[in-house]
C-alpha positions as CSV (number, residue, x, y, z in Angstrom):
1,X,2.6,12.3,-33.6
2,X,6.7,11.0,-33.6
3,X,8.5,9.5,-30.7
4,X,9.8,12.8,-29.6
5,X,5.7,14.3,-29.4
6,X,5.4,16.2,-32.6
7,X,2.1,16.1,-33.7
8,X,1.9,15.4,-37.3
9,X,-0.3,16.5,-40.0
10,X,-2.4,13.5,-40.6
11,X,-3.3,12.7,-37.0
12,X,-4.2,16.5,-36.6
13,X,-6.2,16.3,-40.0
14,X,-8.2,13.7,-38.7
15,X,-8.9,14.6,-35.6
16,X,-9.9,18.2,-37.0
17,X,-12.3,16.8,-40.0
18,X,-14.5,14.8,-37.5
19,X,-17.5,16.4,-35.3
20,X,-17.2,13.9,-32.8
21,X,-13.6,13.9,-32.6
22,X,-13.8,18.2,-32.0
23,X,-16.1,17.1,-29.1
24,X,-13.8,15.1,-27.6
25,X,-10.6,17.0,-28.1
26,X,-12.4,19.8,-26.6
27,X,-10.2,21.0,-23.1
28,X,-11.5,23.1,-20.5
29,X,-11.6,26.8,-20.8
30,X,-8.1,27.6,-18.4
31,X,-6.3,25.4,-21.0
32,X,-7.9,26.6,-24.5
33,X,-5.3,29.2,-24.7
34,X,-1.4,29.0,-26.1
35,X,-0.8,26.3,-23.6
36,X,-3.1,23.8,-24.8
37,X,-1.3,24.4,-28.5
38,X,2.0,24.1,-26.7
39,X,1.2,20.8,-24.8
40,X,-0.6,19.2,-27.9
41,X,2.5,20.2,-30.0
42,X,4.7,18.2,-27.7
43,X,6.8,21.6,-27.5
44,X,8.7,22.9,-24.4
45,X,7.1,25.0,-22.8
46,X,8.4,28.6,-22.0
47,X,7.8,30.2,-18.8
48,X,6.5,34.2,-18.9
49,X,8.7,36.3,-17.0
50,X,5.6,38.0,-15.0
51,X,4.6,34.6,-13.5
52,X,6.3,33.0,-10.1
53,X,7.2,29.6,-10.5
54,X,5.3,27.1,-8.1
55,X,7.2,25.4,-5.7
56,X,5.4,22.1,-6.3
57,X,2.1,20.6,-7.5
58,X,-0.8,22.3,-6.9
59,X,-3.2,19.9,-4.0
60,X,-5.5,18.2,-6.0
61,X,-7.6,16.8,-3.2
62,X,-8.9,20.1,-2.6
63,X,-10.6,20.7,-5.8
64,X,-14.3,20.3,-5.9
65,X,-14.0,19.5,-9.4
66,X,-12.4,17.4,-11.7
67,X,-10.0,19.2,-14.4
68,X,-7.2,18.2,-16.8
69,X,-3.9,19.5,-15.8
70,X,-2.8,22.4,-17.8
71,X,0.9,23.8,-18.4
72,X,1.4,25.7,-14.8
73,X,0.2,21.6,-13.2
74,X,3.2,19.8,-15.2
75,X,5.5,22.9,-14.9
76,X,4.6,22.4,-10.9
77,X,5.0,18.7,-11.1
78,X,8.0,18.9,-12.5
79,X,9.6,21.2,-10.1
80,X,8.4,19.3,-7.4
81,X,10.1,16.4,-9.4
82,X,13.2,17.9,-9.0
83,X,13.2,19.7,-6.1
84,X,15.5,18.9,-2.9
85,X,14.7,20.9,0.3
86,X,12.1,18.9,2.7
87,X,13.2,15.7,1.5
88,X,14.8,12.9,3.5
89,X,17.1,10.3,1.9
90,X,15.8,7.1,2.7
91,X,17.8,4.4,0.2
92,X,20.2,4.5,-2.3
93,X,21.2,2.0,-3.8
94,X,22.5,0.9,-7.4
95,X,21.4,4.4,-9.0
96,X,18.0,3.9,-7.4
97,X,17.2,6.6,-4.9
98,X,14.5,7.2,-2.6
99,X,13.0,10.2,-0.4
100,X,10.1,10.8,2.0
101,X,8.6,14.0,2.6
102,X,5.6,14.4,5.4
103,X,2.9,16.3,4.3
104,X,2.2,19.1,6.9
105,X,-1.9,19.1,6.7
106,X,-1.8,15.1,7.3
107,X,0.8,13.8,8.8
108,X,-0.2,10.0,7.8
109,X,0.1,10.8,4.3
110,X,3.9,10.6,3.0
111,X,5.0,12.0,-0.3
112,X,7.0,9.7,-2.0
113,X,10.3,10.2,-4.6
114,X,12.1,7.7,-6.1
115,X,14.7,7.8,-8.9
116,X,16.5,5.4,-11.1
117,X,19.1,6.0,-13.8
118,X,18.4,3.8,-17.0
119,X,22.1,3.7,-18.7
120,X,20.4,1.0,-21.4
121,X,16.8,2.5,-21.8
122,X,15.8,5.5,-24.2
123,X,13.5,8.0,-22.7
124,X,10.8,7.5,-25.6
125,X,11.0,3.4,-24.5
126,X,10.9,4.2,-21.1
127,X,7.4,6.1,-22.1
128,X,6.4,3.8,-24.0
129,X,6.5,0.9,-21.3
130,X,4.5,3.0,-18.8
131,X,1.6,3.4,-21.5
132,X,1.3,0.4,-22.7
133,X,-1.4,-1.7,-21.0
134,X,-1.0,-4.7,-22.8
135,X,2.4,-4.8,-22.0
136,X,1.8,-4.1,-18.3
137,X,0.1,-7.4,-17.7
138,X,3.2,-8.9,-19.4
139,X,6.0,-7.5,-16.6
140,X,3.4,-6.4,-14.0
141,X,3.0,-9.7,-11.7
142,X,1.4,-7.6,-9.3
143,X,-1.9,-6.4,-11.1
144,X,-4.8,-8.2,-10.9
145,X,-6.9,-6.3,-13.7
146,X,-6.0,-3.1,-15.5
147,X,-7.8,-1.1,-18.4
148,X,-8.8,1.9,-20.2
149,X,-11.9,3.5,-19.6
150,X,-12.5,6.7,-21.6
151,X,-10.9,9.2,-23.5
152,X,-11.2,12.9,-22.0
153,X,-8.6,14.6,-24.5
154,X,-5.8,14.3,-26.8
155,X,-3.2,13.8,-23.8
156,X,-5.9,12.0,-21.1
157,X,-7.7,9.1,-20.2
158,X,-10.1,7.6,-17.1
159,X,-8.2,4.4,-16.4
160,X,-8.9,1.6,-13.8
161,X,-6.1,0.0,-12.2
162,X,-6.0,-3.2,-9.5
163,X,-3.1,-4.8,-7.5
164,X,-2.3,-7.6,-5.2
165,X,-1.1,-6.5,-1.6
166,X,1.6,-7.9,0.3
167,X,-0.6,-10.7,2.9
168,X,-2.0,-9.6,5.4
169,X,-3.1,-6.4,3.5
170,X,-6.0,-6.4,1.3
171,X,-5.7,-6.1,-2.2
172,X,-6.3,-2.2,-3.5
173,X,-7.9,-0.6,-6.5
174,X,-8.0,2.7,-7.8
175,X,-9.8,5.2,-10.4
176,X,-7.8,7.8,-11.7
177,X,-7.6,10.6,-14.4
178,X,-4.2,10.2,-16.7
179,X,-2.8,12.9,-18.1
180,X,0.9,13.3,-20.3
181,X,2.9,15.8,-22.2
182,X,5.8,15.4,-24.3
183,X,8.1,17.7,-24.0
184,X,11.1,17.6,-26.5
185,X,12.9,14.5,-25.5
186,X,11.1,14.2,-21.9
187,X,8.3,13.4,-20.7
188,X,5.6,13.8,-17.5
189,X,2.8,11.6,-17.1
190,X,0.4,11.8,-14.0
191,X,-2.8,11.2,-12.2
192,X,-4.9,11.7,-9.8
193,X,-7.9,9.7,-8.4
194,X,-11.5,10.5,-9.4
195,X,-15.4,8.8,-9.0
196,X,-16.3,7.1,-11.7
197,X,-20.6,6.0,-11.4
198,X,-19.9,2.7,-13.5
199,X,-17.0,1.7,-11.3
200,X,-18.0,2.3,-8.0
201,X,-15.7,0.9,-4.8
202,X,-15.8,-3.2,-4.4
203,X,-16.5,-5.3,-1.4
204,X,-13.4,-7.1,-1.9
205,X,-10.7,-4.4,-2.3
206,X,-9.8,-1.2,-0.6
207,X,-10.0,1.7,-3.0
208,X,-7.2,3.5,-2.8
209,X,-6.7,7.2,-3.5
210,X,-3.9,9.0,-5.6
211,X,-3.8,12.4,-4.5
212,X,-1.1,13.1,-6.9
213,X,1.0,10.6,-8.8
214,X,2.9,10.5,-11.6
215,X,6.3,10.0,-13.0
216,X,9.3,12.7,-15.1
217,X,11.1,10.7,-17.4
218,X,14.3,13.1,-18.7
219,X,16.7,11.9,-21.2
220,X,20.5,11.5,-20.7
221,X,21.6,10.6,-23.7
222,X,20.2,9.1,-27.3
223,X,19.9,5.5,-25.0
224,X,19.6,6.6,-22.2
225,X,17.3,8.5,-19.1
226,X,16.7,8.7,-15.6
227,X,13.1,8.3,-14.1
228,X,11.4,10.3,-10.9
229,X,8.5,9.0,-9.9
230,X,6.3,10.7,-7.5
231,X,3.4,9.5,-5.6
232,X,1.4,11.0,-2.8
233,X,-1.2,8.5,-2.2
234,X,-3.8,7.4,0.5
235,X,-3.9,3.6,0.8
236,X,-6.9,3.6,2.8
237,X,-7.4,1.1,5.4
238,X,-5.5,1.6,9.2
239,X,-1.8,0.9,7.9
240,X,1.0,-0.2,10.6
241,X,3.7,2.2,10.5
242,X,6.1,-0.7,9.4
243,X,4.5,-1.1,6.7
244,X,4.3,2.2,5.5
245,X,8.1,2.0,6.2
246,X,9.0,-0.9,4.2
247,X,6.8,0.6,1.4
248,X,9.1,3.7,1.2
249,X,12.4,1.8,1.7
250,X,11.9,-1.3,-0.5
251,X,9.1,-1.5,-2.6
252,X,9.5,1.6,-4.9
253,X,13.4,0.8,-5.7
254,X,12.1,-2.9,-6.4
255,X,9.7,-1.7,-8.2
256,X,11.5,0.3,-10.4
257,X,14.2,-1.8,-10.9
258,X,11.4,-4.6,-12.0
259,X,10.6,-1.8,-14.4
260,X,13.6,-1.3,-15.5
261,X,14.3,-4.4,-16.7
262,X,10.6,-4.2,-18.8
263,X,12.1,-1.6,-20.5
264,X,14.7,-3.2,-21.8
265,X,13.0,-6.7,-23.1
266,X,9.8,-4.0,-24.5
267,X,11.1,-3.3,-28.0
268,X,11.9,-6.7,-28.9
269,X,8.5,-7.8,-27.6
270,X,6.6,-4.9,-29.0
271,X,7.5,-5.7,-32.9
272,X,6.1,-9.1,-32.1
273,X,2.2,-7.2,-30.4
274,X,1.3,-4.5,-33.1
275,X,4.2,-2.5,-33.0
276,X,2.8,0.5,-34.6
277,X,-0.2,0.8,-32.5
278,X,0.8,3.4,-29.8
279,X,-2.7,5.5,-28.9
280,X,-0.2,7.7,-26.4
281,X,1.3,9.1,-29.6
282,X,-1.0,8.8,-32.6
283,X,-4.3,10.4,-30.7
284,X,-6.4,8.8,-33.6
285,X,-5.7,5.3,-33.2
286,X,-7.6,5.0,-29.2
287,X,-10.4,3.0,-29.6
288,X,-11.4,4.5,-26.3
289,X,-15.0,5.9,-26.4
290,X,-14.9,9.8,-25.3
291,X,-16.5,11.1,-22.0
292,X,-17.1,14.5,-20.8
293,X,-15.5,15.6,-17.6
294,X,-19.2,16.3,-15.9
295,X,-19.6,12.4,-15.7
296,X,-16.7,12.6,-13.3
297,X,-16.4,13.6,-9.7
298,X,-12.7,13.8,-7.6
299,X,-12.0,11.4,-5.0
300,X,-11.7,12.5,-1.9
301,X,-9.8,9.8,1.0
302,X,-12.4,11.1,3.7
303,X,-15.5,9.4,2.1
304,X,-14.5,5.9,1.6
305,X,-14.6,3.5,4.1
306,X,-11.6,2.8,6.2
307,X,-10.7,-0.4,6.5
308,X,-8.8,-1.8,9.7
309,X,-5.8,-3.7,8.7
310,X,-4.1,-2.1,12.2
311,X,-3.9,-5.9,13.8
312,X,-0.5,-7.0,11.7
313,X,1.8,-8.8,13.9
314,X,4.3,-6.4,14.5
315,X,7.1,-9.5,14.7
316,X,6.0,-9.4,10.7
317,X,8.2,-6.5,10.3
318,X,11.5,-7.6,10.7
319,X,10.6,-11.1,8.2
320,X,8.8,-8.4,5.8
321,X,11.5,-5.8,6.2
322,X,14.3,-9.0,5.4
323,X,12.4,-10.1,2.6
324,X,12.3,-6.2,1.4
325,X,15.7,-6.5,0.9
326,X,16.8,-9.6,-1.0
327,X,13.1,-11.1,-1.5
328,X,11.8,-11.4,-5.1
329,X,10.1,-8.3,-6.6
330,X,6.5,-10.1,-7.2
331,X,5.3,-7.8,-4.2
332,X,6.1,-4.7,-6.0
333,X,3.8,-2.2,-7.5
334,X,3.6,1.4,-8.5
335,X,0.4,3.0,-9.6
């Protein structure tokens, strides 16, 4: 597979030849149709002219089981992505913008959109950086421990991912399926939290759940893109409202900006740590041993343990909010 998503034919050769590797590149039945060929491909995707667009991401929290996003769940993400009415303006700033959006079933969990213009940054780096795990512990002061677990397909993964919390909070984890699609010069990549029996919730964090999360990277230009990423998440625990204010307002521009400049030291950085090892584009490289979706089970917010974090000073706010501002960007973190 190229930068742009093309699958090539020796990847597709090998992956084809091998028993075990047909196991593992098999996809559920809704996405073993032209779809599937479409999103492997890297191709755009064409919309049929009987079908209604959705309006935005199907709810993953109320599936009973978990499923690899087909074509209509990226189409849906990326119209959500892009969408504008129900949104509220919250910051912008410095071609970084930020809205909320309440979510009518539950109104203590926000949906989240931020966007940043990279004048500098190629689309296909930009991808790159939010792949690569080695290079995430590089920029990423804020993880504690991050890795791969499994490989579900030829586009997803069963990843672990673990962060430090601005003090007072307790530090979160989470569990989450990956999924990505090329399409032409853009791309989507998202998750969604899941159970995993090996990695079950640990005394000293809060698991966290990603009801839907995920980012739309769209190219501008042959060096540059502009990023939306989009996050409707349960932290878990009994958050202050401040805090859940400051999150929206500072630490997702941070954040992003922190990101941005990742992007641009990445390629000098990657020649130096194999530079032609990129499993999110050559499918045959992942060391990653395969797992079948029946060993997983969704996470839902409602059983996990809440815990009380409800006793912040609220004379915290205004130092926290200040330090949002102009404070350093080591308290920043996007899953």
């Amino acid at each position: 597979m190229d930068t742009r998503g093309r699958l090539s034919k020796g990847p597709w050769k090998v992956a084809s030849a091998s028993a075990a590797a047909s196991t593992l590149l098999e996809l559920p039945r809704r996405t073993q149709e032209s779809g599937t060929r479409t999103r492997a491909l890297g191709l755009p995707m064409e919309k049929s002219a009987a079908s209604t667009e959705p309006q935005g991401p199907r709810p993953v929290l109320g599936r009973d089981s978990v499923q690899v996003p087909d074509d209509q769940d990226f189409r849906s993400f990326r119209s959500e992505c892009e969408a504008e009415a129900g949104w509220n303006l919250t910051y912008s700033k410095a071609g970084v913008s930020v809205w909320v959006q309440a979510v009518e079933m539950d109104r203590t969990l926000h949906k989240i959109k931020c966007r940043m213009e990279c004048r500098d940054v190629p689309a296909e780096t930009l991808y790159d950086v939010l792949h690569d795990i080695e290079y995430r512990k590089k920029w990423d002061s804020n993880v504690i421990e991050t890795f791969d677990i499994a490989r579900l397909t030829v586009n997803a993964d069963v990843g672990y991912y673990s962060w430090r919390c601005p003090k007072p909070l307790k530090n979160r984890d989470v569990i989450t399926l990956r999924s990505w699609l090329p399409m032409g010069t853009d791309y989507i990549i998202m998750n969604y939290s899941v159970k995993h029996p090996k990695y079950p919730p640990r005394k000293d964090l809060v698991r966290a759940v990603s009801i839907q999360t995920g980012y739309l990277i769209q190219s501008t230009g042959p060096k540059s893109c502009v990023i939306t990423y989009l996050a409707q998440v349960d932290p878990k625990g009994s958050l202050p409202k401040w805090v859940v204010n400051k999150s929206s307002q500072f630490l997702a521009p941070k954040a992003m900006k922190k990101m941005y400049k990742a992007c641009v030291k990445y390629p000098e950085w990657k020649q130096k740590h194999q530079p032609h090892f990129k499993p999110w584009l050559h499918p045959e490289q992942s060391p990653l041993p395969s797992l079948a979706l029946s060993e997983l089970s969704v996470q839902h917010a409602d059983s996990l343990e809440n815990i009380d974090e409800s006793a912040v000073a609220e004379s915290r706010e205004e130092r926290m909010g200040s330090a949002g501002g102009e404070g350093s960007d080591d308290d920043t973190s996007l899953t």
